[in-house]
XYZ file of C-alpha atoms in Angstrom:
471
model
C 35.711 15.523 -2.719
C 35.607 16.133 1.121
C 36.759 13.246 3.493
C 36.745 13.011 7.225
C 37.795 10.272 9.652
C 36.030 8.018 11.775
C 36.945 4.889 14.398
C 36.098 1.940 13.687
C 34.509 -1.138 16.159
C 38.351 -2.345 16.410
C 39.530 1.776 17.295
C 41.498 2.198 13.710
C 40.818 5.901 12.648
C 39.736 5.334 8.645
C 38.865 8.160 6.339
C 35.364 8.526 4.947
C 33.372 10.817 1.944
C 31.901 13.505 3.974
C 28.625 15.407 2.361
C 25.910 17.745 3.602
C 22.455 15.979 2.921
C 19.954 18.554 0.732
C 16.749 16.461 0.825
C 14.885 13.042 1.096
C 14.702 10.517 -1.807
C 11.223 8.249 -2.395
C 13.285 5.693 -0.661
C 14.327 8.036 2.784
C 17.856 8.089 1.582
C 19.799 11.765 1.599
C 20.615 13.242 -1.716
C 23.846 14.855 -1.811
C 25.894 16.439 -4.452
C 29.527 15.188 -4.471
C 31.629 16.476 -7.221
C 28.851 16.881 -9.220
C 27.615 13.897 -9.208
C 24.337 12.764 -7.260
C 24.860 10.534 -4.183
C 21.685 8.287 -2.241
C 22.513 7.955 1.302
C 20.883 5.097 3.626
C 20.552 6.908 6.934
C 21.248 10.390 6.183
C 18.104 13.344 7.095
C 18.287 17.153 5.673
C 20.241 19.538 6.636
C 22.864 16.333 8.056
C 26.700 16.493 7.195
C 27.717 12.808 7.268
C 30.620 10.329 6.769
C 29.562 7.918 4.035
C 30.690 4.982 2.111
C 30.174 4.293 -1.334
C 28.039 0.873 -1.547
C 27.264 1.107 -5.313
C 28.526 3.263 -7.906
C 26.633 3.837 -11.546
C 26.981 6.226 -14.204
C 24.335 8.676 -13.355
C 24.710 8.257 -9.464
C 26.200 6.345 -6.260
C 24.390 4.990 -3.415
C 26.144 4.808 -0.053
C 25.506 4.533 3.576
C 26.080 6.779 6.304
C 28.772 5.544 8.749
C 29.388 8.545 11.015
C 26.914 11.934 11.740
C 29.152 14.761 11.829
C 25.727 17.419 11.989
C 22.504 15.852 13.181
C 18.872 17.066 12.426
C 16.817 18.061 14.433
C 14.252 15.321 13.151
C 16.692 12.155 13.818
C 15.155 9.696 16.421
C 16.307 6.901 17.790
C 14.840 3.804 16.018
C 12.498 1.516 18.346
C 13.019 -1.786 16.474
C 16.225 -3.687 17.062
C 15.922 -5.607 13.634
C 15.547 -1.602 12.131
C 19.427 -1.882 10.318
C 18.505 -5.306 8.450
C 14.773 -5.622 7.996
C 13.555 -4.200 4.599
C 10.362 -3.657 6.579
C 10.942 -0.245 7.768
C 13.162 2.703 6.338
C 11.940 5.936 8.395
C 12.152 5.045 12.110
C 15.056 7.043 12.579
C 12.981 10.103 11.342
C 10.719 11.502 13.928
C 6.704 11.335 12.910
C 6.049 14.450 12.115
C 8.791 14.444 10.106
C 8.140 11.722 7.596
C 4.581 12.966 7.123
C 5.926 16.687 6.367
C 8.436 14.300 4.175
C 5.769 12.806 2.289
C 3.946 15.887 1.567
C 6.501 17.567 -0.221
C 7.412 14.117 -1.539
C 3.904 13.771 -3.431
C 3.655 17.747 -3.809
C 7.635 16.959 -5.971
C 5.761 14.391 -8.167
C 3.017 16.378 -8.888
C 4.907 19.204 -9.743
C 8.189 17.070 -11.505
C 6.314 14.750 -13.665
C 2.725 15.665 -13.670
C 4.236 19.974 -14.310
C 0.745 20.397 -12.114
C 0.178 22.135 -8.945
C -3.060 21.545 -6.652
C -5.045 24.581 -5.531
C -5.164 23.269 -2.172
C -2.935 21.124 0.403
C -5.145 19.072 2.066
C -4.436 18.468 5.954
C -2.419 14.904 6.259
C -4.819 12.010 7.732
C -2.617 9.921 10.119
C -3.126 8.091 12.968
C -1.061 4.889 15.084
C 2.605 5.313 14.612
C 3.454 1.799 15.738
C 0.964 -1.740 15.586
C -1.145 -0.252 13.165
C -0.598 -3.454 10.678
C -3.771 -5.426 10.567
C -2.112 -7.870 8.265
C 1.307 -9.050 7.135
C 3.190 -12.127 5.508
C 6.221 -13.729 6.971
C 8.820 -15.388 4.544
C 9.936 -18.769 5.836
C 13.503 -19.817 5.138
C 15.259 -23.154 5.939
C 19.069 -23.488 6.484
C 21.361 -27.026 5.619
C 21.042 -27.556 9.448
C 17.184 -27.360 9.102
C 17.252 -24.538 11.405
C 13.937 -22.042 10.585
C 13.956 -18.347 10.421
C 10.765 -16.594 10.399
C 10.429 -12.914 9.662
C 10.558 -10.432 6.746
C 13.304 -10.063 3.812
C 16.654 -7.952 4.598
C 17.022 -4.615 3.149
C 17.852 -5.008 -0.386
C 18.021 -9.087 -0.493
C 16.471 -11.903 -0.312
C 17.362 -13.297 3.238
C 14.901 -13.870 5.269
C 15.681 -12.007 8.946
C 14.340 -13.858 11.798
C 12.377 -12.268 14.022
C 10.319 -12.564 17.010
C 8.698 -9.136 17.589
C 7.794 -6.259 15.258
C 7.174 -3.146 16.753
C 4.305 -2.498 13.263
C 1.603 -5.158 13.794
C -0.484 -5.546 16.587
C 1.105 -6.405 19.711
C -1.379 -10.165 20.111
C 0.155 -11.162 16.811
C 3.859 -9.821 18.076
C 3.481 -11.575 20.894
C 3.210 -14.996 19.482
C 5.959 -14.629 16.465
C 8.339 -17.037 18.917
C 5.654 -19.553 19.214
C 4.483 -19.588 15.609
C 8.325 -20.002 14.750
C 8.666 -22.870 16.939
C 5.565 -24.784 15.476
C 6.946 -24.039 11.850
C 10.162 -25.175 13.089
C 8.312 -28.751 14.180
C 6.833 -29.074 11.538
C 9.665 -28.590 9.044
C 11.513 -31.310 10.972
C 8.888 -33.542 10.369
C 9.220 -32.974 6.528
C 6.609 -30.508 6.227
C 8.155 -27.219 5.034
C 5.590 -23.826 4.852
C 5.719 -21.465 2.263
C 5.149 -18.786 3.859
C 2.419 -17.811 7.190
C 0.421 -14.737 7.328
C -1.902 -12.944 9.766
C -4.857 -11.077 9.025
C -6.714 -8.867 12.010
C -10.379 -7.937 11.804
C -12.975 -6.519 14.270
C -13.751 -10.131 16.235
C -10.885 -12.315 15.126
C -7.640 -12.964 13.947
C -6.305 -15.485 11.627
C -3.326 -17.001 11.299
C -3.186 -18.514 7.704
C -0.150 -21.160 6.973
C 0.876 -22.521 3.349
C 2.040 -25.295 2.903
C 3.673 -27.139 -0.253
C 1.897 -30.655 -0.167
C -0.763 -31.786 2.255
C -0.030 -32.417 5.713
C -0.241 -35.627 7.737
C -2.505 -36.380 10.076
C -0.177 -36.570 13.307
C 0.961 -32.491 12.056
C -2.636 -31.899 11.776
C -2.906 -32.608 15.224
C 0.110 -31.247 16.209
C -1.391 -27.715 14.915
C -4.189 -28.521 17.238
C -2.396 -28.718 20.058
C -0.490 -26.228 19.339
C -3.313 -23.899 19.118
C -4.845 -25.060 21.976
C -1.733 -24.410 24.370
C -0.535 -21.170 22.767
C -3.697 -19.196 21.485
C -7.347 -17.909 22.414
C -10.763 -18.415 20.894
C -10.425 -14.907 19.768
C -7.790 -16.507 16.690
C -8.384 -18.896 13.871
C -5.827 -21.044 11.985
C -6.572 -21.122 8.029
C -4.064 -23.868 5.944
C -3.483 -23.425 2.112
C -1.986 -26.590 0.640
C 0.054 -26.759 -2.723
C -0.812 -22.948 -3.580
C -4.788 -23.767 -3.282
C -7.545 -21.426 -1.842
C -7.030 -20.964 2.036
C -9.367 -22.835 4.182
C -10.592 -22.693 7.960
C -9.001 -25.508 9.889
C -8.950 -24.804 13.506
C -11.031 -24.193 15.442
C -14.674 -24.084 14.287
C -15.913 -21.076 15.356
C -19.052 -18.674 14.250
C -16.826 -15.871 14.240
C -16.220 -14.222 11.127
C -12.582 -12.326 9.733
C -13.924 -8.638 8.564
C -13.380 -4.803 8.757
C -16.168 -2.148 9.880
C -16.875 1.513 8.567
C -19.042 2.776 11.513
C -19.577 6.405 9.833
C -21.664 4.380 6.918
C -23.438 1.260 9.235
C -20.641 -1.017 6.733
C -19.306 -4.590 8.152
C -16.925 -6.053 4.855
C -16.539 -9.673 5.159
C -13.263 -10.633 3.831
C -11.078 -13.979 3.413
C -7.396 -14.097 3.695
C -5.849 -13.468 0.123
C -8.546 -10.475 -0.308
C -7.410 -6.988 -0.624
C -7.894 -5.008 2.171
C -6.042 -1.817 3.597
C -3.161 -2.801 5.860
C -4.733 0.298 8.477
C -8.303 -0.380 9.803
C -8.073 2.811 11.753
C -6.595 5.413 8.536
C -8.618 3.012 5.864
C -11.657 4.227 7.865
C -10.447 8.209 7.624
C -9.699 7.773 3.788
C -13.260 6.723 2.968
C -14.830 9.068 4.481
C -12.603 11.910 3.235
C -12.619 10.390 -0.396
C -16.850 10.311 0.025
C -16.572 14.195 1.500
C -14.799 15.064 -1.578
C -16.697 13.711 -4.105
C -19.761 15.465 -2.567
C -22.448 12.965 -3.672
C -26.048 13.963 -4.405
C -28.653 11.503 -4.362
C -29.138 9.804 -7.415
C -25.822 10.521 -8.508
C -24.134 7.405 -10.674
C -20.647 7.202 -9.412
C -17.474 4.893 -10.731
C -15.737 2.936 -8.740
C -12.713 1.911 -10.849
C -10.770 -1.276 -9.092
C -13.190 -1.474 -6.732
C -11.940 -4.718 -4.701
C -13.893 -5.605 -2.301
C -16.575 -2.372 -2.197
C -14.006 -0.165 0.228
C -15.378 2.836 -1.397
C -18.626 1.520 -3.525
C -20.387 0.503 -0.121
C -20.051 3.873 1.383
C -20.581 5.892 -1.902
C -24.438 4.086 -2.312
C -25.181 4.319 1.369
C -24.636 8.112 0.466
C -27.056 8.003 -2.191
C -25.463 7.143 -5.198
C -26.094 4.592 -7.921
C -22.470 3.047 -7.452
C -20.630 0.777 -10.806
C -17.753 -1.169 -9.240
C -15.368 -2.107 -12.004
C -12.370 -4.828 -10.822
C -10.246 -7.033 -12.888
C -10.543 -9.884 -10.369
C -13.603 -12.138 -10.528
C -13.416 -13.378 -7.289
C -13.506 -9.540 -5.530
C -16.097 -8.732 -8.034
C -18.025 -11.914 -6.871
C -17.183 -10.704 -3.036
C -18.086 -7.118 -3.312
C -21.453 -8.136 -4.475
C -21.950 -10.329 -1.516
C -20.757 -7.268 1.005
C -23.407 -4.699 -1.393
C -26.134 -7.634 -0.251
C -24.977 -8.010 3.194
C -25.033 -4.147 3.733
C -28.181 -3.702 2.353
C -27.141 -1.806 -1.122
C -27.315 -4.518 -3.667
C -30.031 -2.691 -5.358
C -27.599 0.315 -5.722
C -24.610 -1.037 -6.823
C -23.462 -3.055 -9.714
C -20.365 -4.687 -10.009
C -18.320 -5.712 -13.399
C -15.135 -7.322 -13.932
C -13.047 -6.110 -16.350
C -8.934 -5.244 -17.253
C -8.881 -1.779 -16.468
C -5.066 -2.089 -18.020
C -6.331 -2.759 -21.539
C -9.118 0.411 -21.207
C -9.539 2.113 -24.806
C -12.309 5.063 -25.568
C -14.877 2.132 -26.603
C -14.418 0.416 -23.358
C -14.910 3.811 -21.513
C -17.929 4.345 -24.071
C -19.320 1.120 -23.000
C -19.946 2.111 -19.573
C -22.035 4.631 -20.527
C -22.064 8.267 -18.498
C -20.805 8.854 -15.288
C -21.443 12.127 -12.826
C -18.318 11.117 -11.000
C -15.817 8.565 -10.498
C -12.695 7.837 -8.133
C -10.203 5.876 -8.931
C -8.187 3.656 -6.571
C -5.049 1.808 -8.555
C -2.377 -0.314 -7.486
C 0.742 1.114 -7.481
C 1.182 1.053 -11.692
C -1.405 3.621 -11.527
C -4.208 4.199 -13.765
C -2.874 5.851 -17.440
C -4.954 3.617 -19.486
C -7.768 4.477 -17.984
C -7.060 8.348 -17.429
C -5.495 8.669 -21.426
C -8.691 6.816 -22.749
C -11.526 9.231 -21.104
C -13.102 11.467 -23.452
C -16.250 13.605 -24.231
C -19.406 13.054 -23.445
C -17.892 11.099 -21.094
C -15.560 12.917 -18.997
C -17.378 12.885 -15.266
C -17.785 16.274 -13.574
C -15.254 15.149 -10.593
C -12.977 12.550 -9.820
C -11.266 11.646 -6.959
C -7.994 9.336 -7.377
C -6.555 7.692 -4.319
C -2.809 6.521 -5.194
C -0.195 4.920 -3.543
C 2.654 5.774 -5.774
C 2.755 9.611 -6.194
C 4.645 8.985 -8.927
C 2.194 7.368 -10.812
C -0.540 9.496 -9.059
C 1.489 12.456 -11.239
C 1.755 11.482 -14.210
C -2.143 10.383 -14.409
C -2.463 14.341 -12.732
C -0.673 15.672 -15.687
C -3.231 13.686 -18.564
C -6.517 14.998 -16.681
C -5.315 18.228 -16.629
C -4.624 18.469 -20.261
C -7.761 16.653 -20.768
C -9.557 19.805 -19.029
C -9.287 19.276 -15.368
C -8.196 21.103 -12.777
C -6.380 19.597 -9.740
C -8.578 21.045 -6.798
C -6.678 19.935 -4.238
C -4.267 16.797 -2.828
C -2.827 15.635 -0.009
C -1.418 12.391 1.524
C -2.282 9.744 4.217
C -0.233 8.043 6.473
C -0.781 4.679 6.193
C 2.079 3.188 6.125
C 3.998 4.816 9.325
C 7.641 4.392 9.648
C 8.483 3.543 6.005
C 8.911 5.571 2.665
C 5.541 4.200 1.413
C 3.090 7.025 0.241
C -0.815 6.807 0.355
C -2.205 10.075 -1.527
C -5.776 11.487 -2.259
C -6.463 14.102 -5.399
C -9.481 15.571 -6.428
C -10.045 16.944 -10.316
C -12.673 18.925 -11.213
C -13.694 19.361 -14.991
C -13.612 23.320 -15.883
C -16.773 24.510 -17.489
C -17.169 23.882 -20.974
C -14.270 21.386 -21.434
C -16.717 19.159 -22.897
C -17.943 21.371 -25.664
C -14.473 22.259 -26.135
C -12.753 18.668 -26.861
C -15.444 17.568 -28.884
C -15.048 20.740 -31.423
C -11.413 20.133 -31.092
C -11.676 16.579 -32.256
C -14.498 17.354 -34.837
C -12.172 20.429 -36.192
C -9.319 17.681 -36.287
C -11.501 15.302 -38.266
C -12.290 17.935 -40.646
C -8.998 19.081 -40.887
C -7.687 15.110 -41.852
C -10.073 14.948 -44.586
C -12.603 12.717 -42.637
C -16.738 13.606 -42.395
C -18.158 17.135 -42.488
């Protein structure tokens, strides 16, 4: 064990672990070796020797937290939010850009190779865009002290305290801008015995909206006071939505004909949406994934195409205006029920067809059911899509698929079943969506070699055979 000494705030020289950081974790801590034994460092880059302190120890490894930077990297910037040391928003704005996407590269290119044991043929070019305000929506945890004193911000790094804020250098600066004002009205409200849950914003192309929950419903003298409120503090170009005792959010002030949705302009797309619908965080990257997720799957007209959780028609909207005969399979009724409205809205309801269905309980029958697709991409929460991956077979493997993940974890080990399963991994790359934390947005693209078909199904019949089952 190496030590070296640092001073503290009150000028006491104490002694320290000292370590020479080897590489990023999925978190942006430094990995170290100490004595043989693995050590996560909060704040530590490659290539860094740095003073740490032990904050955890367990069997297999320690985490810890740099206290002193003995070698600095190249990469280290300074970070640009002041709330950057206790907000669990961020965890990469001491890195410079270009270094976290060059970080999550080899991150996702680690998983694939780790877990997965595959490799892609090609790297694709990173997609990013906006390093800061790129968040086109976000939630803010409300917390309440004895004093009834309101803070209004996100959760603290590894807790659940709520840190109080009133800026954020990741959403748009409008909605920055008025994180003091919403805080006082919460505050006003919460002193009149009306407590929120939680408020949220959500940005589209004409309007914002500022959506408030609420445990029970409000009075009328705090209805009004939200009225005023508004009218004092914000524009016609916003739009407060309440949701009382965990109920479906509703308009409330003002009426307007404005409506809350996204545009793809490459495909002639508008997507309505309503707060509590699943949209991409990034309006500007969202837009450069779909159209690099259509380019790969290189659609030919008349073409039928899976689009496996499907939300609200992201991809299945831009996929039929290409040509294809689009199937939009979601386990959620109510995006199933939306992304039929958006097909009719856009013009494509008579290519498109929308089911609802767990794709976490997928078998061979269910994939059966479906009958054959040419292609299909697939475009899972972060748990990934094994069920669905393990329970393809012949005749109904699809010629390509392209898999958009935002867990590269996951993202590998689905990699590593559709490559046994006869794929090959053409190529992979990620997209930075989420700029200035650890979080990973990846595209893939799998091609089925020739004659994998043919092959599994003589495999399986040979197997049958084998067990003493038909001839």
């Amino acid at each position: 064990m190496r030590f070296g000494t640092v001073r503290t705030d009150l000028g006491v020289e104490t002694e320290v672990n000292v370590a020479e950081i080897s590489a990023l974790d999925y978190e942006g801590r430094g990995v170290a070796k100490v004595g043989g034994k693995t050590v996560f460092i909060k704040g530590a880059l490659p290539s860094e020797k740095v003073g740490f302190q032990i904050t955890k120890q367990k069997k297999q490894f320690d985490e810890a937290e740099a206290v002193a930077i003995f070698k600095v990297s190249d990469e280290r910037t300074v970070p640009q939010c002041r709330y950057f040391e206790r907000c669990g928003g961020c965890s990469l704005q001491h890195i410079s850009p270009t270094a976290q996407v060059a970080f999550k590269q080899r991150m996702m290119e680690e998983q694939l190779e780790r877990i997965g044991k595959v490799k892609p043929k090609q790297i694709l070019p990173p997609i990013y865009g906006h390093v800061w305000h790129y968040r086109d929506r976000a939630r803010f945890s409300v917390s309440l002290d004895k004093s009834c004193r309101l803070k209004l911000g996100f959760q603290a790094k590894k807790t659940n305290d709520v840190v109080g804020i009133s800026s954020c250098m990741l959403i748009p600066k409008p909605v920055s801008d008025k994180l003091s004002a919403i805080r006082e009205l919460l505050q006003d409200l919460a002193e009149e015995g009306s407590v929120a849950r939680f408020a949220e914003f959500y940005c589209g192309s004409e309007i914002i909206v500022l959506n408030i929950a609420f445990k029970s419903k409000l009075r009328q003298n705090e209805e009004n006071r939200i009225r005023q409120w508004f009218d004092s503090e914000l524009s016609d170009d916003w739009q407060i939505w309440l949701q009382i005792e965990g109920g479906v959010s509703q308009p409330f002030y003002p009426k307007t004909d404005k409506t809350l949705k996204y545009t793809l302009p490459e495909f002639g797309i508008e997507m309505p949406f309503r707060p509590g619908d699943f949209t991409q965080i990034n309006a500007d990257t969202n837009r450069l994934m779909v159209s690099r997720a259509v380019k790969m799957l290189d659609i030919r007209r008349g073409e039928r195409i899976a689009d496996l959780f499907c939300g609200l028609g992201n991809f299945s909207l831009p996929m039929a205006k290409s040509g294809a005969d689009v199937v939009g399979i979601e386990g959620a009724e109510n995006l199933v029920r939306r992304a039929r409205q958006n097909a009719r809205l856009n013009g494509c309801g008579g290519q498109t067809d929308f089911i609802a269905a767990n794709l976490f309980d997928c078998t061979e029958k269910t994939v059966a059911s479906w009958g054959r697709f040419d292609k299909m991409l697939i475009d899972p929460p972060r748990s990934g899509a094994y069920e669905v991956v393990k329970s393809l077979h012949t005749p109904y493997l699809p010629q390509k698929i392209v898999y958009v993940s935002c867990n590269p974890s996951t993202l590998a080990r689905d990699a590593g079943v559709l490559v046994e399963k006869g794929y090959i991994l053409s190529g992979a790359g990620i997209m930075n969506m989420f700029a200035q934390t650890s979080h990973t947005e990846s595209v893939a693209v799998f091609d089925l070699l020739p004659q994998t078909g043919k092959k599994l199904f003589e495999n399986k019949r040979q197997r049958i055979i084998k067990e003493g089952g038909c001839k």
